Amino acid sequence: MPHADTGRAARTFLVGTGLEPTLNRILVYSAVADSDHPLTARQVLERVLADHRINRVTVYRILDLLADCGAVNRIASVDGPARFCSRGGRWPGGHSHFHCTRCGEVQCVDNAMLHFDEKALGHDLPMRICGVDLRLDGICASCGKAAGTG
Ligand SMILES: [Zn+2]
Ligand SMILES: [Zn+2]
């Protein structure tokens, strides 16, 4: 089983999004929610497989379902597989994504660190803002170190 608290939280969360909390869905969602960075479908599969038998197609199908109902973010990549991370959860104020232009690594960044004024945005723009997911591009810490600039 996933960590007991995470498993319970996952179950509550799935019910809240209108999904039946089957064991496989709980396992897949927990694997994504337990990670502090976005995972590819293959990485999610490997994490679930560490303790459970599940087939690849099931994991891929559940990830698509979770992404379609807004439970997880599906982050597309130009030259690699899509990655998944949980919405809300450890970032109650929402979060954005940093993309390393060298290695393609994607990291979640708490919106609280970005210091924009969501209220002011909503005031200045003609649309209603209900979430912010900014894209940040740059060089990640390990690529920076490898290049001798970090
Ligand atoms: Zn990098
Ligand atoms: Zn994320």
PDB file of C-alpha atoms and ligand atoms in Angstrom:
ATOM      1  CA  MET A   1       0.000   0.000   0.000  1.00  0.00           C
ATOM      2  CA  PRO A   2       1.056   3.611  -0.357  1.00  0.00           C
ATOM      3  CA  HIS A   3       1.804   5.413   2.887  1.00  0.00           C
ATOM      4  CA  ALA A   4      -1.400   5.148   4.962  1.00  0.00           C
ATOM      5  CA  ASP A   5      -2.078   8.883   5.099  1.00  0.00           C
ATOM      6  CA  THR A   6      -1.425   9.334   1.407  1.00  0.00           C
ATOM      7  CA  GLY A   7      -3.679   6.391   0.601  1.00  0.00           C
ATOM      8  CA  ARG A   8      -6.495   7.840   2.658  1.00  0.00           C
ATOM      9  CA  ALA A   9      -5.985  11.315   1.189  1.00  0.00           C
ATOM     10  CA  ALA A  10      -5.937   9.828  -2.313  1.00  0.00           C
ATOM     11  CA  ARG A  11      -9.202   8.000  -1.684  1.00  0.00           C
ATOM     12  CA  THR A  12     -10.898  11.158  -0.371  1.00  0.00           C
ATOM     13  CA  PHE A  13      -9.505  13.149  -3.258  1.00  0.00           C
ATOM     14  CA  LEU A  14     -10.724  10.688  -5.911  1.00  0.00           C
ATOM     15  CA  VAL A  15     -14.211  10.602  -4.398  1.00  0.00           C
ATOM     16  CA  GLY A  16     -14.159  14.415  -4.448  1.00  0.00           C
ATOM     17  CA  THR A  17     -13.436  14.461  -8.170  1.00  0.00           C
ATOM     18  CA  GLY A  18     -16.294  12.043  -8.799  1.00  0.00           C
ATOM     19  CA  LEU A  19     -14.115   8.997  -9.501  1.00  0.00           C
ATOM     20  CA  GLU A  20     -14.674   5.633  -7.945  1.00  0.00           C
ATOM     21  CA  PRO A  21     -11.607   5.085  -5.715  1.00  0.00           C
ATOM     22  CA  THR A  22     -10.439   1.712  -7.031  1.00  0.00           C
ATOM     23  CA  LEU A  23      -7.171   0.336  -5.652  1.00  0.00           C
ATOM     24  CA  ASN A  24      -5.349   0.891  -8.959  1.00  0.00           C
ATOM     25  CA  ARG A  25      -6.481   4.516  -9.134  1.00  0.00           C
ATOM     26  CA  ILE A  26      -5.388   5.101  -5.540  1.00  0.00           C
ATOM     27  CA  LEU A  27      -1.978   3.561  -6.269  1.00  0.00           C
ATOM     28  CA  VAL A  28      -1.434   5.597  -9.434  1.00  0.00           C
ATOM     29  CA  TYR A  29      -2.643   8.847  -7.913  1.00  0.00           C
ATOM     30  CA  SER A  30      -0.561   8.276  -4.751  1.00  0.00           C
ATOM     31  CA  ALA A  31       2.592   7.655  -6.779  1.00  0.00           C
ATOM     32  CA  VAL A  32       2.106  11.007  -8.521  1.00  0.00           C
ATOM     33  CA  ALA A  33       1.092  12.880  -5.353  1.00  0.00           C
ATOM     34  CA  ASP A  34       4.014  11.471  -3.318  1.00  0.00           C
ATOM     35  CA  SER A  35       6.569  12.838  -5.741  1.00  0.00           C
ATOM     36  CA  ASP A  36       7.873  16.404  -5.448  1.00  0.00           C
ATOM     37  CA  HIS A  37       8.596  16.525  -9.168  1.00  0.00           C
ATOM     38  CA  PRO A  38       6.624  15.482 -12.263  1.00  0.00           C
ATOM     39  CA  LEU A  39       6.929  11.839 -13.299  1.00  0.00           C
ATOM     40  CA  THR A  40       6.684  10.228 -16.718  1.00  0.00           C
ATOM     41  CA  ALA A  41       4.123   7.440 -17.091  1.00  0.00           C
ATOM     42  CA  ARG A  42       7.019   4.957 -17.058  1.00  0.00           C
ATOM     43  CA  GLN A  43       8.282   6.334 -13.730  1.00  0.00           C
ATOM     44  CA  VAL A  44       4.780   6.106 -12.258  1.00  0.00           C
ATOM     45  CA  LEU A  45       4.591   2.508 -13.458  1.00  0.00           C
ATOM     46  CA  GLU A  46       7.950   1.692 -11.830  1.00  0.00           C
ATOM     47  CA  ARG A  47       6.891   3.227  -8.508  1.00  0.00           C
ATOM     48  CA  VAL A  48       3.611   1.298  -8.409  1.00  0.00           C
ATOM     49  CA  LEU A  49       5.361  -1.908  -9.493  1.00  0.00           C
ATOM     50  CA  ALA A  50       7.725  -1.666  -6.521  1.00  0.00           C
ATOM     51  CA  ASP A  51       4.900  -2.986  -4.309  1.00  0.00           C
ATOM     52  CA  HIS A  52       2.085  -4.088  -6.595  1.00  0.00           C
ATOM     53  CA  ARG A  53       1.288  -5.922  -9.750  1.00  0.00           C
ATOM     54  CA  ILE A  54      -0.243  -3.628 -12.319  1.00  0.00           C
ATOM     55  CA  ASN A  55       0.084  -3.538 -16.072  1.00  0.00           C
ATOM     56  CA  ARG A  56       1.466  -0.702 -18.123  1.00  0.00           C
ATOM     57  CA  VAL A  57      -1.739  -0.055 -20.075  1.00  0.00           C
ATOM     58  CA  THR A  58      -3.731   0.278 -16.841  1.00  0.00           C
ATOM     59  CA  VAL A  59      -1.301   2.884 -15.483  1.00  0.00           C
ATOM     60  CA  TYR A  60      -1.367   4.868 -18.738  1.00  0.00           C
ATOM     61  CA  ARG A  61      -5.162   4.745 -18.901  1.00  0.00           C
ATOM     62  CA  ILE A  62      -5.568   5.900 -15.286  1.00  0.00           C
ATOM     63  CA  LEU A  63      -3.092   8.767 -15.802  1.00  0.00           C
ATOM     64  CA  ASP A  64      -5.101   9.946 -18.801  1.00  0.00           C
ATOM     65  CA  LEU A  65      -8.308   9.706 -16.806  1.00  0.00           C
ATOM     66  CA  LEU A  66      -6.815  11.670 -13.888  1.00  0.00           C
ATOM     67  CA  ALA A  67      -5.464  14.324 -16.258  1.00  0.00           C
ATOM     68  CA  ASP A  68      -8.781  14.601 -18.110  1.00  0.00           C
ATOM     69  CA  CYS A  69     -10.695  15.236 -14.891  1.00  0.00           C
ATOM     70  CA  GLY A  70      -8.118  17.761 -13.668  1.00  0.00           C
ATOM     71  CA  ALA A  71      -6.770  15.677 -10.774  1.00  0.00           C
ATOM     72  CA  VAL A  72      -3.234  15.790 -12.160  1.00  0.00           C
ATOM     73  CA  ASN A  73      -1.351  18.051 -14.567  1.00  0.00           C
ATOM     74  CA  ARG A  74      -0.236  16.553 -17.860  1.00  0.00           C
ATOM     75  CA  ILE A  75       2.887  18.443 -18.898  1.00  0.00           C
ATOM     76  CA  ALA A  76       3.611  18.003 -22.568  1.00  0.00           C
ATOM     77  CA  SER A  77       7.175  18.011 -23.791  1.00  0.00           C
ATOM     78  CA  VAL A  78       8.398  18.673 -27.309  1.00  0.00           C
ATOM     79  CA  ASP A  79      10.932  15.869 -27.507  1.00  0.00           C
ATOM     80  CA  GLY A  80      10.133  13.558 -24.597  1.00  0.00           C
ATOM     81  CA  PRO A  81       7.217  11.813 -22.938  1.00  0.00           C
ATOM     82  CA  ALA A  82       4.543  13.810 -21.087  1.00  0.00           C
ATOM     83  CA  ARG A  83       5.000  14.102 -17.316  1.00  0.00           C
ATOM     84  CA  PHE A  84       2.415  14.092 -14.572  1.00  0.00           C
ATOM     85  CA  CYS A  85       2.230  15.881 -11.232  1.00  0.00           C
ATOM     86  CA  SER A  86      -0.555  16.415  -8.770  1.00  0.00           C
ATOM     87  CA  ARG A  87      -2.563  19.616  -8.599  1.00  0.00           C
ATOM     88  CA  GLY A  88      -3.105  21.238  -5.225  1.00  0.00           C
ATOM     89  CA  GLY A  89      -1.744  18.858  -2.609  1.00  0.00           C
ATOM     90  CA  ARG A  90       1.588  20.128  -1.378  1.00  0.00           C
ATOM     91  CA  TRP A  91       1.061  23.440  -3.200  1.00  0.00           C
ATOM     92  CA  PRO A  92      -2.339  24.709  -2.013  1.00  0.00           C
ATOM     93  CA  GLY A  93      -1.791  28.056  -3.764  1.00  0.00           C
ATOM     94  CA  GLY A  94      -1.085  26.333  -7.082  1.00  0.00           C
ATOM     95  CA  HIS A  95       2.242  25.775  -8.776  1.00  0.00           C
ATOM     96  CA  SER A  96       4.162  26.428 -11.958  1.00  0.00           C
ATOM     97  CA  HIS A  97       6.789  24.533 -13.930  1.00  0.00           C
ATOM     98  CA  PHE A  98      10.465  25.009 -14.579  1.00  0.00           C
ATOM     99  CA  HIS A  99      11.853  23.377 -17.742  1.00  0.00           C
ATOM    100  CA  CYS A 100      15.590  22.833 -18.092  1.00  0.00           C
ATOM    101  CA  THR A 101      16.560  23.689 -21.655  1.00  0.00           C
ATOM    102  CA  ARG A 102      19.625  21.374 -21.478  1.00  0.00           C
ATOM    103  CA  CYS A 103      18.390  18.093 -19.998  1.00  0.00           C
ATOM    104  CA  GLY A 104      14.623  18.527 -20.360  1.00  0.00           C
ATOM    105  CA  GLU A 105      14.039  18.008 -16.633  1.00  0.00           C
ATOM    106  CA  VAL A 106      10.778  19.528 -15.369  1.00  0.00           C
ATOM    107  CA  GLN A 107      10.382  20.759 -11.784  1.00  0.00           C
ATOM    108  CA  CYS A 108       7.360  22.027  -9.876  1.00  0.00           C
ATOM    109  CA  VAL A 109       7.724  25.514  -8.407  1.00  0.00           C
ATOM    110  CA  ASP A 110       5.399  26.755  -5.671  1.00  0.00           C
ATOM    111  CA  ASN A 111       3.496  29.809  -6.937  1.00  0.00           C
ATOM    112  CA  ALA A 112       4.088  31.341  -3.495  1.00  0.00           C
ATOM    113  CA  MET A 113       7.752  31.749  -4.567  1.00  0.00           C
ATOM    114  CA  LEU A 114       6.902  33.662  -7.730  1.00  0.00           C
ATOM    115  CA  HIS A 115       5.513  36.819  -6.154  1.00  0.00           C
ATOM    116  CA  PHE A 116       2.895  37.748  -8.686  1.00  0.00           C
ATOM    117  CA  ASP A 117      -0.353  39.289  -7.589  1.00  0.00           C
ATOM    118  CA  GLU A 118      -3.129  36.966  -8.703  1.00  0.00           C
ATOM    119  CA  LYS A 119      -5.795  39.482  -7.625  1.00  0.00           C
ATOM    120  CA  ALA A 120      -4.174  42.260  -9.633  1.00  0.00           C
ATOM    121  CA  LEU A 121      -3.943  39.949 -12.667  1.00  0.00           C
ATOM    122  CA  GLY A 122      -7.637  39.180 -12.390  1.00  0.00           C
ATOM    123  CA  HIS A 123      -8.339  42.889 -12.119  1.00  0.00           C
ATOM    124  CA  ASP A 124      -6.301  43.900 -15.194  1.00  0.00           C
ATOM    125  CA  LEU A 125      -7.296  41.097 -17.538  1.00  0.00           C
ATOM    126  CA  PRO A 126     -10.686  40.743 -19.172  1.00  0.00           C
ATOM    127  CA  MET A 127     -10.950  37.071 -18.232  1.00  0.00           C
ATOM    128  CA  ARG A 128     -11.574  35.423 -14.901  1.00  0.00           C
ATOM    129  CA  ILE A 129      -8.379  33.879 -13.519  1.00  0.00           C
ATOM    130  CA  CYS A 130      -8.935  30.700 -11.485  1.00  0.00           C
ATOM    131  CA  GLY A 131      -5.418  29.271 -11.534  1.00  0.00           C
ATOM    132  CA  VAL A 132      -1.890  30.164 -12.610  1.00  0.00           C
ATOM    133  CA  ASP A 133       0.605  27.714 -14.143  1.00  0.00           C
ATOM    134  CA  LEU A 134       3.563  29.667 -15.484  1.00  0.00           C
ATOM    135  CA  ARG A 135       6.321  28.153 -17.594  1.00  0.00           C
ATOM    136  CA  LEU A 136       9.855  28.984 -16.496  1.00  0.00           C
ATOM    137  CA  ASP A 137      12.753  28.076 -18.795  1.00  0.00           C
ATOM    138  CA  GLY A 138      16.390  27.896 -17.754  1.00  0.00           C
ATOM    139  CA  ILE A 139      19.255  25.683 -16.662  1.00  0.00           C
ATOM    140  CA  CYS A 140      18.636  23.302 -13.752  1.00  0.00           C
ATOM    141  CA  ALA A 141      21.022  23.045 -10.788  1.00  0.00           C
ATOM    142  CA  SER A 142      22.756  19.874 -11.973  1.00  0.00           C
ATOM    143  CA  CYS A 143      23.246  21.122 -15.543  1.00  0.00           C
ATOM    144  CA  GLY A 144      24.547  24.406 -14.098  1.00  0.00           C
ATOM    145  CA  LYS A 145      27.080  22.473 -12.006  1.00  0.00           C
ATOM    146  CA  ALA A 146      28.121  20.313 -14.953  1.00  0.00           C
ATOM    147  CA  ALA A 147      28.804  23.469 -16.974  1.00  0.00           C
ATOM    148  CA  GLY A 148      30.794  24.983 -14.131  1.00  0.00           C
ATOM    149  CA  THR A 149      28.447  27.928 -13.809  1.00  0.00           C
ATOM    150  CA  GLY A 150      26.595  26.803 -10.707  1.00  0.00           C
TER     151      GLY A 150
HETATM  152 ZN    ZN B   1      19.126  20.220 -16.614  1.00  0.00          ZN
HETATM  153 ZN    ZN B   2       3.930  20.233 -11.152  1.00  0.00          ZN
END
